[in-house]
PDB file of C-alpha atoms in Angstrom:
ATOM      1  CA  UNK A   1      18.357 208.400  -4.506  1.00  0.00           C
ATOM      2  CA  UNK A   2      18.047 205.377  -6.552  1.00  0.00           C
ATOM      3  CA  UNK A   3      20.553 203.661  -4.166  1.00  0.00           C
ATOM      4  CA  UNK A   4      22.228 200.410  -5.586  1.00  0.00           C
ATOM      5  CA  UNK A   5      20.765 199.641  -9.374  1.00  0.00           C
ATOM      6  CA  UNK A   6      21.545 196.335 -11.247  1.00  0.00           C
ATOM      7  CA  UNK A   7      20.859 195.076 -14.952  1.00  0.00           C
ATOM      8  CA  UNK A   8      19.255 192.592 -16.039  1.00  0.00           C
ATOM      9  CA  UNK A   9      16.989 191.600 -12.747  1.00  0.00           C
ATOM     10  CA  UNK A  10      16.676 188.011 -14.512  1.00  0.00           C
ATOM     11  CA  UNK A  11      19.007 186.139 -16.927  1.00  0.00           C
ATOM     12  CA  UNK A  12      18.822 183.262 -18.544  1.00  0.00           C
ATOM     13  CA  UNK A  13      22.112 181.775 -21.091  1.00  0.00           C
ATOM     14  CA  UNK A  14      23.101 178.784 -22.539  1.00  0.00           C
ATOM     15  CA  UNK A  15      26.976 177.585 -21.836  1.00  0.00           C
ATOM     16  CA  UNK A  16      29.627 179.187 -23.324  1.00  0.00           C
ATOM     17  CA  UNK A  17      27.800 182.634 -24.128  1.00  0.00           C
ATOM     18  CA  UNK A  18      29.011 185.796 -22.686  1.00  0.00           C
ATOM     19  CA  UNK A  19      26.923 188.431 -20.421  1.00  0.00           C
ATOM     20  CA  UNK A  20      28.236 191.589 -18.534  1.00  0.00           C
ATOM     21  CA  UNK A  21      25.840 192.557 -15.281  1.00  0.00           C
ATOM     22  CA  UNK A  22      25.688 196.112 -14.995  1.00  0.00           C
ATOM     23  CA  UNK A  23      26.130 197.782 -11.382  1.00  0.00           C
ATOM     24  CA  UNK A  24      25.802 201.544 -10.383  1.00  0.00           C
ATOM     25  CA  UNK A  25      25.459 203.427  -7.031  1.00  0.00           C
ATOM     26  CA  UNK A  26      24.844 206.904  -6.504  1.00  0.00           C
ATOM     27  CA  UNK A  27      25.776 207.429  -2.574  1.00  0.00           C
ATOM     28  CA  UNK A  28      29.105 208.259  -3.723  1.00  0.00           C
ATOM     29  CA  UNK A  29      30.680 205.347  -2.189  1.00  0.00           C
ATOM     30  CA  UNK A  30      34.119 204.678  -3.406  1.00  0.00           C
ATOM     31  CA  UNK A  31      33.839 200.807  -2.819  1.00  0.00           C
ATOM     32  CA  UNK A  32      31.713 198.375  -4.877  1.00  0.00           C
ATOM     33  CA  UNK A  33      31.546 194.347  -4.986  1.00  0.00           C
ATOM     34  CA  UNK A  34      30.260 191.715  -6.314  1.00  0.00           C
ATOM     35  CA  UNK A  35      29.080 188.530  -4.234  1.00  0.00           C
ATOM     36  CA  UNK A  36      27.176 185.136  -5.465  1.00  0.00           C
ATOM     37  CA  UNK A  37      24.488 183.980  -3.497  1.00  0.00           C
ATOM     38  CA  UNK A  38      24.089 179.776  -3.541  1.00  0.00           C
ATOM     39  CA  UNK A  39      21.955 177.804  -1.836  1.00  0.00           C
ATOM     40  CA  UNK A  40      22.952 176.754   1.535  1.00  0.00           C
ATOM     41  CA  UNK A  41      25.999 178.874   1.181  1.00  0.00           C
ATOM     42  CA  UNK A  42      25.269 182.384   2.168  1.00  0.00           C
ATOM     43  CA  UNK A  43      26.887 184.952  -0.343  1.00  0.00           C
ATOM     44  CA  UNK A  44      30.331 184.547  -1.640  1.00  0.00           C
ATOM     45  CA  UNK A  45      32.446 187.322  -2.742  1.00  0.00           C
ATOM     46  CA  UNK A  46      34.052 187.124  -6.209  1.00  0.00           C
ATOM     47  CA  UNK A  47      35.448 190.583  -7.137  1.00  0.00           C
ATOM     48  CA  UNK A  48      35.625 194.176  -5.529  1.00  0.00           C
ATOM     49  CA  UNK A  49      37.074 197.551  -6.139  1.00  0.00           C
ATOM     50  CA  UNK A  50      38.168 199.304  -2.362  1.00  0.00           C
ATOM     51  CA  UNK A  51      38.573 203.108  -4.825  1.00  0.00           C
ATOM     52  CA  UNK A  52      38.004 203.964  -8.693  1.00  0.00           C
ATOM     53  CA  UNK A  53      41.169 202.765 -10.515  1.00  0.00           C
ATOM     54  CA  UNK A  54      41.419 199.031  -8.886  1.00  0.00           C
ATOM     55  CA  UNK A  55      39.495 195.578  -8.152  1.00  0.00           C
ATOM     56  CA  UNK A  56      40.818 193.001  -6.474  1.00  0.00           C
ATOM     57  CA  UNK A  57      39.840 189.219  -6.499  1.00  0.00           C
ATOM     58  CA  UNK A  58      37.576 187.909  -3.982  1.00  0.00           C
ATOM     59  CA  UNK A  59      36.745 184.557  -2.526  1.00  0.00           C
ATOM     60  CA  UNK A  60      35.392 182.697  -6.010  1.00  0.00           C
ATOM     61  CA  UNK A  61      36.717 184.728  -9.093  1.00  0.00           C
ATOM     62  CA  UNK A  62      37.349 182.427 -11.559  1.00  0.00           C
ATOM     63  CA  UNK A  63      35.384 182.532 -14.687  1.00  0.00           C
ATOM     64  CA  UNK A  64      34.789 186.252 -14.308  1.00  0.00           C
ATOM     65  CA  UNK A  65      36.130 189.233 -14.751  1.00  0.00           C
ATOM     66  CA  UNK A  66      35.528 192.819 -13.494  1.00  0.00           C
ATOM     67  CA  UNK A  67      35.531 196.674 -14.344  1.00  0.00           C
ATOM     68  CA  UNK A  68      35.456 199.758 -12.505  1.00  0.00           C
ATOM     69  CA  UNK A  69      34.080 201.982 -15.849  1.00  0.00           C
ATOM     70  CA  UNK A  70      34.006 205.252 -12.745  1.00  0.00           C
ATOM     71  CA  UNK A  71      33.431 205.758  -9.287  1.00  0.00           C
ATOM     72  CA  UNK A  72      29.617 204.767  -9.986  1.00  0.00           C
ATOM     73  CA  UNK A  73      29.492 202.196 -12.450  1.00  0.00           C
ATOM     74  CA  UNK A  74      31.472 198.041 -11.808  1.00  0.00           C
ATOM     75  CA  UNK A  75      30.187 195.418 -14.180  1.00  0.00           C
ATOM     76  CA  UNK A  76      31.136 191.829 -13.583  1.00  0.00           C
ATOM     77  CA  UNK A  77      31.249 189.889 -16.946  1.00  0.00           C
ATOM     78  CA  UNK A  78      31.233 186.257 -17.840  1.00  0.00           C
ATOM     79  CA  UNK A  79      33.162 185.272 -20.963  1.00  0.00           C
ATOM     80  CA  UNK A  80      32.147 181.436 -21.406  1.00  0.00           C
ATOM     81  CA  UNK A  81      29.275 180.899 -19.162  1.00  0.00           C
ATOM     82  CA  UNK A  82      28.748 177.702 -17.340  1.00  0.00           C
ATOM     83  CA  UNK A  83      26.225 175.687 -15.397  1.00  0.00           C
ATOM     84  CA  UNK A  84      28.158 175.833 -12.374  1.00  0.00           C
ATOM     85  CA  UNK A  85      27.395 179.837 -12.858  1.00  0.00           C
ATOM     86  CA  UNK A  86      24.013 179.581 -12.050  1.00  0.00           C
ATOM     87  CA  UNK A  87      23.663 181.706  -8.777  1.00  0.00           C
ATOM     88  CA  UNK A  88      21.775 185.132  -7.980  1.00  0.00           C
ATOM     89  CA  UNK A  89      24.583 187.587  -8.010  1.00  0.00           C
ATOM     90  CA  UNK A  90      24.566 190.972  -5.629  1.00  0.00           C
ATOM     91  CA  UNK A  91      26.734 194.182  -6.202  1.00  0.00           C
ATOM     92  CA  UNK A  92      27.302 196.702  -3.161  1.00  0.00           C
ATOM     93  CA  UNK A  93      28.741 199.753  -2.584  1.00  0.00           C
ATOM     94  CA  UNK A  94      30.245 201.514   1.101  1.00  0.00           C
ATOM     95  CA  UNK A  95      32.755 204.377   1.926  1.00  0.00           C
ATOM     96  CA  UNK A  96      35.525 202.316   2.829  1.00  0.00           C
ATOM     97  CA  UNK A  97      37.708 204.140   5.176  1.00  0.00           C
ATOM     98  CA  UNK A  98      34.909 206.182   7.020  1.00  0.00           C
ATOM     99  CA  UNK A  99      33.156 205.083   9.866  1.00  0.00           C
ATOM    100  CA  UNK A 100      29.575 204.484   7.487  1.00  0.00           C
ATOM    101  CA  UNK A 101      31.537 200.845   6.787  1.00  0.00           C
ATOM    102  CA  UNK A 102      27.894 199.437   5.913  1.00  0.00           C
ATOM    103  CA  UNK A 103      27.604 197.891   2.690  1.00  0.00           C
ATOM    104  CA  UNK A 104      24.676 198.787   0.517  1.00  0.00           C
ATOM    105  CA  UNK A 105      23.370 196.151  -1.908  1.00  0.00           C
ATOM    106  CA  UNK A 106      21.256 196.293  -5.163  1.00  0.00           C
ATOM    107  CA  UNK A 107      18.228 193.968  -5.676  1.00  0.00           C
ATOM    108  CA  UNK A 108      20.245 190.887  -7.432  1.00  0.00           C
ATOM    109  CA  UNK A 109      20.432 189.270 -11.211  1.00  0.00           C
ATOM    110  CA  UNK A 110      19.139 186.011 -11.115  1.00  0.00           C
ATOM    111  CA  UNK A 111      21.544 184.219 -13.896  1.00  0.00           C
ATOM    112  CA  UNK A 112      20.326 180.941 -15.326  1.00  0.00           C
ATOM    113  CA  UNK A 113      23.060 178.806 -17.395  1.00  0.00           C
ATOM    114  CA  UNK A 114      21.774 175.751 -19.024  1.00  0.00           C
TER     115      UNK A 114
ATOM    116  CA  UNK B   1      40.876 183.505   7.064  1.00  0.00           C
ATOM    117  CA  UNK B   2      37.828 184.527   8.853  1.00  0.00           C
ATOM    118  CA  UNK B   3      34.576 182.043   8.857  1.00  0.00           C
ATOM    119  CA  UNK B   4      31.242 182.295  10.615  1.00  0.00           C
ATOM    120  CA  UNK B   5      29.152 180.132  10.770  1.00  0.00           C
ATOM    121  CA  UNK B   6      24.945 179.997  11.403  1.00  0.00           C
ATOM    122  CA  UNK B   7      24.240 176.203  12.956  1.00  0.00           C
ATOM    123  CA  UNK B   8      20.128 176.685  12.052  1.00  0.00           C
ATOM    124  CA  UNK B   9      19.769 176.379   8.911  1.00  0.00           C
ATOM    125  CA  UNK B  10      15.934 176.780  10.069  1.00  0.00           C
ATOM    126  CA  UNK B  11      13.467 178.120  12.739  1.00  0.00           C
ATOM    127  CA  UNK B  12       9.795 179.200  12.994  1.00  0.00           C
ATOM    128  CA  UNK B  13       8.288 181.104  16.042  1.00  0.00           C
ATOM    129  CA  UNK B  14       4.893 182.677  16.492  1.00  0.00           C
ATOM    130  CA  UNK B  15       3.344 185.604  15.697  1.00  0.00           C
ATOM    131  CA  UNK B  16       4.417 188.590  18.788  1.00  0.00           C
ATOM    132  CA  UNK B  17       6.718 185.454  20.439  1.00  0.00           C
ATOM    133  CA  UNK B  18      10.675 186.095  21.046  1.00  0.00           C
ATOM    134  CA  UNK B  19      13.064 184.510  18.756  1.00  0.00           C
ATOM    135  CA  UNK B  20      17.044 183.907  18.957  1.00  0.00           C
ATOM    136  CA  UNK B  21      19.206 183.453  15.677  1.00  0.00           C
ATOM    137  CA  UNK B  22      23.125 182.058  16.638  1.00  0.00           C
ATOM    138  CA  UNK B  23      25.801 182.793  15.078  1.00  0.00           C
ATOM    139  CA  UNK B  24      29.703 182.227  15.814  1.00  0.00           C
ATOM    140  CA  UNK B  25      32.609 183.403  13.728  1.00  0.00           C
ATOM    141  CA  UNK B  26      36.563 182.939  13.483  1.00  0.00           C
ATOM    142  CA  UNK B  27      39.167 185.408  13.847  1.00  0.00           C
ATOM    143  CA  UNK B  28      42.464 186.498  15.106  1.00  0.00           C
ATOM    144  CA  UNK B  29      41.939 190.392  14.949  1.00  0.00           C
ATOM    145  CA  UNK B  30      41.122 191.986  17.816  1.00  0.00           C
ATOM    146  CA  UNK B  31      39.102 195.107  16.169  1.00  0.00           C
ATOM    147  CA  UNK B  32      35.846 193.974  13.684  1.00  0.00           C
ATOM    148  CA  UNK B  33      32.486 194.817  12.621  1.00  0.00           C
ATOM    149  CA  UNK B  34      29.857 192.432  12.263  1.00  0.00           C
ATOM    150  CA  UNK B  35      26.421 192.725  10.869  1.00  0.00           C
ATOM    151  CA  UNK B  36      22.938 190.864  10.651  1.00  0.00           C
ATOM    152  CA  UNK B  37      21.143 191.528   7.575  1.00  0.00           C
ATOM    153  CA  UNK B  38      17.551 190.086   6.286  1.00  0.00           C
ATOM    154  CA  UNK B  39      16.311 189.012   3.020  1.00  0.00           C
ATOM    155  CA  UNK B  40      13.059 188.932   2.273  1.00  0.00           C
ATOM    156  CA  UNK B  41      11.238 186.651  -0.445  1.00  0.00           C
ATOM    157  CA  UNK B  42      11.731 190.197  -2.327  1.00  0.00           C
ATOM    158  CA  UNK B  43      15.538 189.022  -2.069  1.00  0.00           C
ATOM    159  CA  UNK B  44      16.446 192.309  -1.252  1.00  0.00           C
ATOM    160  CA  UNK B  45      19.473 192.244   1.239  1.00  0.00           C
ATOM    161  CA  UNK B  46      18.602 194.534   3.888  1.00  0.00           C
ATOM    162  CA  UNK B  47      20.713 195.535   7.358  1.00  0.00           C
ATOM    163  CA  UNK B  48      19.191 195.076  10.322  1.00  0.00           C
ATOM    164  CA  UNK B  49      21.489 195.799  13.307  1.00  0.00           C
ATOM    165  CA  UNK B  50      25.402 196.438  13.664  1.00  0.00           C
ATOM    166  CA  UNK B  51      28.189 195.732  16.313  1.00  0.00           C
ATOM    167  CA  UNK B  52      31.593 197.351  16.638  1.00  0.00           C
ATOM    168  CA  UNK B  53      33.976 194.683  18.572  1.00  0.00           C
ATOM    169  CA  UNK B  54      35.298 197.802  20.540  1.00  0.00           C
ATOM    170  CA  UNK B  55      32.103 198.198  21.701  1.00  0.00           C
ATOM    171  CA  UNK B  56      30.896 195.838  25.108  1.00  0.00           C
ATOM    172  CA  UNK B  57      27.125 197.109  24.869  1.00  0.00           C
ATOM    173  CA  UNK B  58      24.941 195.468  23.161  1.00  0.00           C
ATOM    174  CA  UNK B  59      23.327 196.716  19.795  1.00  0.00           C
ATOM    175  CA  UNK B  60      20.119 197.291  19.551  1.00  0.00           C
ATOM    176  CA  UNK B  61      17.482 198.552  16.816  1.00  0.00           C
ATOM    177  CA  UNK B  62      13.714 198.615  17.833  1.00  0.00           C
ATOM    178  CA  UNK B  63      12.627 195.056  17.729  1.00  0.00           C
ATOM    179  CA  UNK B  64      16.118 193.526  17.079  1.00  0.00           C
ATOM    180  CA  UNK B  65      19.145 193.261  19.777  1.00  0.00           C
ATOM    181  CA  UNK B  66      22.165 191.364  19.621  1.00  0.00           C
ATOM    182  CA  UNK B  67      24.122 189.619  22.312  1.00  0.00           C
ATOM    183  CA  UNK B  68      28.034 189.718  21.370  1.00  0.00           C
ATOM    184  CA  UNK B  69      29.975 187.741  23.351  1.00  0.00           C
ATOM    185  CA  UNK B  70      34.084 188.521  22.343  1.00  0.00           C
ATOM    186  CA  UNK B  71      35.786 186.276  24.275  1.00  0.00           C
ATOM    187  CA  UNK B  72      33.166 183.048  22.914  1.00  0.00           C
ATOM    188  CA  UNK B  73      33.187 184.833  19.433  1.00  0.00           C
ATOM    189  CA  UNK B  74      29.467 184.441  19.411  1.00  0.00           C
ATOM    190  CA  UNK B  75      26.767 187.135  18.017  1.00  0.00           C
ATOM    191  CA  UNK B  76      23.128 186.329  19.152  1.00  0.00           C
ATOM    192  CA  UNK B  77      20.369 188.367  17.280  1.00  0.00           C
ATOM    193  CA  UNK B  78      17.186 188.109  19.175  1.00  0.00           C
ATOM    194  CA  UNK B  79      14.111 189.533  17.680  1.00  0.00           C
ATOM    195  CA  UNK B  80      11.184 190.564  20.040  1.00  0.00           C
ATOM    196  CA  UNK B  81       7.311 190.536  19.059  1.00  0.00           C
ATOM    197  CA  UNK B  82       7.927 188.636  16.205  1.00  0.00           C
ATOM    198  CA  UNK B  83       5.581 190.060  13.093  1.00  0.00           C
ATOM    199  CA  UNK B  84       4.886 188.384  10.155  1.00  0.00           C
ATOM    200  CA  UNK B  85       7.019 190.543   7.922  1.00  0.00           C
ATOM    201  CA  UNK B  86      10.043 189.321   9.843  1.00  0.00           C
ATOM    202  CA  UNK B  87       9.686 186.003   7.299  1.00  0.00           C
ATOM    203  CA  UNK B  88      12.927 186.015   5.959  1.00  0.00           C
ATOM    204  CA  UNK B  89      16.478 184.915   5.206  1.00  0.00           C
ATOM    205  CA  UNK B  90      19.163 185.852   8.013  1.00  0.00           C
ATOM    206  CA  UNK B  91      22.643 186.121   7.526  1.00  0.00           C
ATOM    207  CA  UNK B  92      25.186 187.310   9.957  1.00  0.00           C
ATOM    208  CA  UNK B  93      28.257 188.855   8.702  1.00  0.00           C
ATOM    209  CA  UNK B  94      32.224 189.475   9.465  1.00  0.00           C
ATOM    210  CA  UNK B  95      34.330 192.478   8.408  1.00  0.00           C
ATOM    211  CA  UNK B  96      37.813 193.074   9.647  1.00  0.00           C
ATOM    212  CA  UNK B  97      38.247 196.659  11.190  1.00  0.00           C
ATOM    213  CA  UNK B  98      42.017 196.647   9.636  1.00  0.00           C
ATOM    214  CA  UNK B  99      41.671 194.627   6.380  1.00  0.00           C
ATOM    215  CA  UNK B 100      41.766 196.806   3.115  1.00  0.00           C
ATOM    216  CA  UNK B 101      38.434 196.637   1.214  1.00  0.00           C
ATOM    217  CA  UNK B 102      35.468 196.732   3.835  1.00  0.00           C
ATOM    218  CA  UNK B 103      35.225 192.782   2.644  1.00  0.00           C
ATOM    219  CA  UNK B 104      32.146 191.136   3.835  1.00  0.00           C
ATOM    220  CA  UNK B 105      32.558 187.293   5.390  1.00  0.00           C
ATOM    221  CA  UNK B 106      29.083 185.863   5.394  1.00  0.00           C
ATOM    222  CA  UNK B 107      27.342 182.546   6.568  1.00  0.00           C
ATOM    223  CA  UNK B 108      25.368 180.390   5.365  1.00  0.00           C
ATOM    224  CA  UNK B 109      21.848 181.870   6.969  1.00  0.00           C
ATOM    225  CA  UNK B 110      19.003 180.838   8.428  1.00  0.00           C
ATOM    226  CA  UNK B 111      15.458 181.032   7.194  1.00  0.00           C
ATOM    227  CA  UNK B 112      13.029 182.394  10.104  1.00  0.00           C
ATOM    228  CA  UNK B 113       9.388 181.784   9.494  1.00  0.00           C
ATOM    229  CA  UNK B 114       6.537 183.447  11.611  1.00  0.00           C
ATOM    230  CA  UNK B 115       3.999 182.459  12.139  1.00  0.00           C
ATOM    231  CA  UNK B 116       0.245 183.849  12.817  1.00  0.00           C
TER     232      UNK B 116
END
């Protein structure tokens, strides 16, 4: 099992390009998220998806947007990127409802804006 | 809204010595989960030790135990014969037992260097 799997592992774009960030899990979780990671801040949660079919904003979700393609796959995508952007960004997956609650998390895009 | 918070932003400790990591979080439920995890310079995120609020012993994992105190809302991780490859990143984390979405609360971590 490959686990969590993100693409790219390092980004870098200049403002107002686009990007999506590519997520899949094979544990057959049926929950997925996406967090930012900032210094100083610990991670922040922008967008997640409890079940295939729906996402839900998180904590910080503007300038993004999210999609749950099937129960594996949840890309985040940034339509104008901007310096304030520049984070390391984290997707996880769990079986929300069950009592394996733990989230599992992929090894992280670094996204540069300049 | 839940918050936790991590009041070291840094600590070092020797090589086989005992360490403790604080952390205190917010919250009006009465059923929760929280969770320490470590990252590496590798920046993987990786869990190290859970608690279930319904639960009053103590987690523990190997090197790594907890002490969760309910009533002071405060969730201790201590780690025992420190080793080098404990170097890393701590968070502690918050989910609610009843909200929908297994949402994770984290804060803002604590770097832990060993040291030989």
């Amino acid at each position: 099992n490959a686990g969590v799997t993100q693409t790219p592992k390092f980004q870098v774009l200049k403002t107002g390009q686009s990007m999506t960030l590519q997520c899949a899990q094979d544990m057959n979780h049926n929950s997925m998220y996406w967090y930012r990671q900032d210094p100083g801040m610990g991670l922040r949660l922008i967008y997640y998806s409890a079940s295939e079919g729906t996402t839900d904003k998180g904590e910080v979700p503007n300038g993004y947007n999210v999609s749950r393609l099937n129960k594996r796959e949840f890309s985040l995508r940034l339509e104008s990127a901007a310096p304030s952007q520049t984070s390391v960004y984290f997707c996880a997956s769990s079986l929300y409802g069950t009592e394996a609650y733990e989230q599992y998390f992929g090894p992280g895009t670094r996204l540069t804006v300049t | 809204a839940q918050t936790v918070t991590q009041s070291q932003p840094e600590m070092s400790v020797q090589e086989a010595e005992t360490v403790t990591l604080s952390c205190t979080y917010d919250t009006s439920e009465n059923n929760y989960y929280l969770f320490w995890y470590k990252q590496p310079p590798s920046r993987q995120m990786i869990l190290v030790i859970r608690q279930e609020a319904y639960k009053q012993q103590n987690a523990t994992e190997n090197r790594f135990s907890v002490n969760f105190q309910k009533a002071a809302k405060s969730f201790s991780l201590k780690i025992s014969d420190s080793q080098l490859g404990d170097t890393a990143m701590y968070f502690c984390a918050f989910m609610g037992a009843m909200e929908y979405g297994n949402k994770l609360v984290f804060g803002a971590g604590t770097i832990l260097r060993v040291k030989s």
